[in-house]
Coordinates of C-alpha atoms in Angstrom, one line a residue:
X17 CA -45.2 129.1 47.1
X18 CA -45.2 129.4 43.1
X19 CA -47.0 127.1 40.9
X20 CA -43.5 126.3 39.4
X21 CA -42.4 124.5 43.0
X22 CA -45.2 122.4 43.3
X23 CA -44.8 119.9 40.3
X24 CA -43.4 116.4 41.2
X25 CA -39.4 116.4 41.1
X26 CA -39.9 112.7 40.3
X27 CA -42.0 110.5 38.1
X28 CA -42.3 106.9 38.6
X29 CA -43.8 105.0 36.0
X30 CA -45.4 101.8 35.2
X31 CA -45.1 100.2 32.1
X32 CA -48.3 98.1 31.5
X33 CA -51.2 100.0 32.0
X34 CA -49.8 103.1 32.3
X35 CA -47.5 103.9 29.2
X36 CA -48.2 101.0 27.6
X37 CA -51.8 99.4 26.5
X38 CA -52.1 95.7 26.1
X39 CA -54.2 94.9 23.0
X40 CA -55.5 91.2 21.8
X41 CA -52.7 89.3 19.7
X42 CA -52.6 89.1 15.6
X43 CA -55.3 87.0 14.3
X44 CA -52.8 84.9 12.9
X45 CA -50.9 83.7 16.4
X46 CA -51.3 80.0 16.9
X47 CA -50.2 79.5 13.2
X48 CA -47.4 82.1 13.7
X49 CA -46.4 80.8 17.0
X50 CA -46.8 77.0 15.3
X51 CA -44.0 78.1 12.5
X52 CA -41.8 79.7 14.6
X53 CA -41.1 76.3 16.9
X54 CA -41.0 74.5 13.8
X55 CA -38.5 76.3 12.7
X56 CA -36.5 76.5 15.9
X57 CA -36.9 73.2 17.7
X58 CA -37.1 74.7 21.8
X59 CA -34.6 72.2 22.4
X60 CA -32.3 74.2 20.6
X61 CA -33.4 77.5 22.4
X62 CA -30.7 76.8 25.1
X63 CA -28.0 76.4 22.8
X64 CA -27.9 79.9 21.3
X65 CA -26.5 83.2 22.6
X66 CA -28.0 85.4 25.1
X67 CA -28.7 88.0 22.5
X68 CA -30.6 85.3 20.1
X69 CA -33.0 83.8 23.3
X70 CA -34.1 87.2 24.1
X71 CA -35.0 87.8 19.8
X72 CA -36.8 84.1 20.0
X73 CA -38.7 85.0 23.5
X74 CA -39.5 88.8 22.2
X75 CA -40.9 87.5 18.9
X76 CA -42.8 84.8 20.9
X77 CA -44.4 87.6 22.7
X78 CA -45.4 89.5 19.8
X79 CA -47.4 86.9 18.9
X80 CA -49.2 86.9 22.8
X81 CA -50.1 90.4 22.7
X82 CA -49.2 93.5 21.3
X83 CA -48.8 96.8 23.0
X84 CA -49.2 100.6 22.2
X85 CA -48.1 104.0 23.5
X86 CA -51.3 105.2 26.3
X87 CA -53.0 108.2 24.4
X88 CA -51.4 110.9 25.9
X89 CA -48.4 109.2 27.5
X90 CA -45.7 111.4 25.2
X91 CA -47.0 114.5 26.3
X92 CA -47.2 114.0 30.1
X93 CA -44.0 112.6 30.0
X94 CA -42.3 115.5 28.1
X95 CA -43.7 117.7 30.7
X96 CA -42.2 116.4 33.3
X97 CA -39.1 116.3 31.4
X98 CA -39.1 120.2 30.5
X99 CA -40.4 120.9 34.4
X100 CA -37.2 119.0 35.3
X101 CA -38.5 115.7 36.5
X102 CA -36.8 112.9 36.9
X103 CA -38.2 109.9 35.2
X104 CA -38.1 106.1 36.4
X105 CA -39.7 102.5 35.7
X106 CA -41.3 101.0 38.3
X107 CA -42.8 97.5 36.9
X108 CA -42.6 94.0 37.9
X109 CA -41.5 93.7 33.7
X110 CA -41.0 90.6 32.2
X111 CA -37.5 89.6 30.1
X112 CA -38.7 91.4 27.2
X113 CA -40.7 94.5 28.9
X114 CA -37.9 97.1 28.2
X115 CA -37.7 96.3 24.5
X116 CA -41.1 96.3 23.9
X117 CA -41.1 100.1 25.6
X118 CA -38.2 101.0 23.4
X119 CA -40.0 99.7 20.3
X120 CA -42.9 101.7 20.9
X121 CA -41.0 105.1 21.9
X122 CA -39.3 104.9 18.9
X123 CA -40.2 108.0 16.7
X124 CA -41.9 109.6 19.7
X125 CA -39.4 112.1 20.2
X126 CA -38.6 109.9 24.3
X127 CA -36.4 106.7 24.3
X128 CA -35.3 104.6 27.5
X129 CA -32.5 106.7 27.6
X130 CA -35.2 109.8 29.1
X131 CA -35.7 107.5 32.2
X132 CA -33.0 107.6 35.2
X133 CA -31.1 104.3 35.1
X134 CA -30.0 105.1 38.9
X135 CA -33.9 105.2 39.9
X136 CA -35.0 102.2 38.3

C-alpha cells in the first residue's frame, strides 16, 4: 500500500476549538451590548424578518466573544482538499456558528462552500 492510499477520504471538523479559537470579548462589551438594546427595544426583536434577527443575534455575539482562524487550520484543511478529502462540520453550533466560520475564512483562500453540504 502507497503512502497516497492511506490519507483520510474524509474530514470531519469541529468548529470551536478546532478551526476556530475563542478569544475574550472587546473591552468595550457591556457598553456596546447596552447601546445596541437601547437602540433596538428586544420587544421589537420578534417583529422583524428572519434575515434581521439573525444580524441583531450575530452582532450580540460579537460582543460575547470573538473568534479566529486555529494557526494552521488553512493549511491542513487545503491538504485534505488537494489529497481529495471530503470535508464536513460536525459541531453542536449555535444560530450564528456558520457565519461566524464564513467571516473568518474570508480571504483565506477556503469558504463554507469547501465543506460537503450532504455530510454535514
Amino acid at each position: 500500500m502507497n503512502r497516497a492510499t492511506k490519507f483520510p477520504r474524509m474530514v470531519l471538523c469541529d468548529v470551536y476549538g478546532t478551526l476556530l479559537e475563542l478569544q475574550p470579548p472587546p473591552a468595550d462589551a457591556a457598553s456596546r451590548w447596552q447601546a445596541m438594546v437601547m437602540r433596538r427595544a428586544l420587544p421589537e426583536l420578534a417583529a422583524r424578518t428572519e434575515s434581521e434577527q439573525a444580524d441583531f443575534i450575530y452582532a450580540h455575539m460579537q460582543l460575547c466573544h470573538r473568534v479566529s482562524l486555529k494557526p494552521g487550520v488553512i493549511s491542513v484543511l487545503e491538504a485534505c482538499r488537494q489529497r481529495g478529502a471530503r470535508l464536513a462540520l460536525v459541531s453542536n453550533a449555535q444560530a450564528y456558528t456558520l457565519r461566524e466560520l464564513d467571516v473568518a475564512l474570508s480571504g483565506s483562500g477556503l469558504s463554507l462552500e469547501d465543506f460537503d453540504s450532504d455530510l454535514n
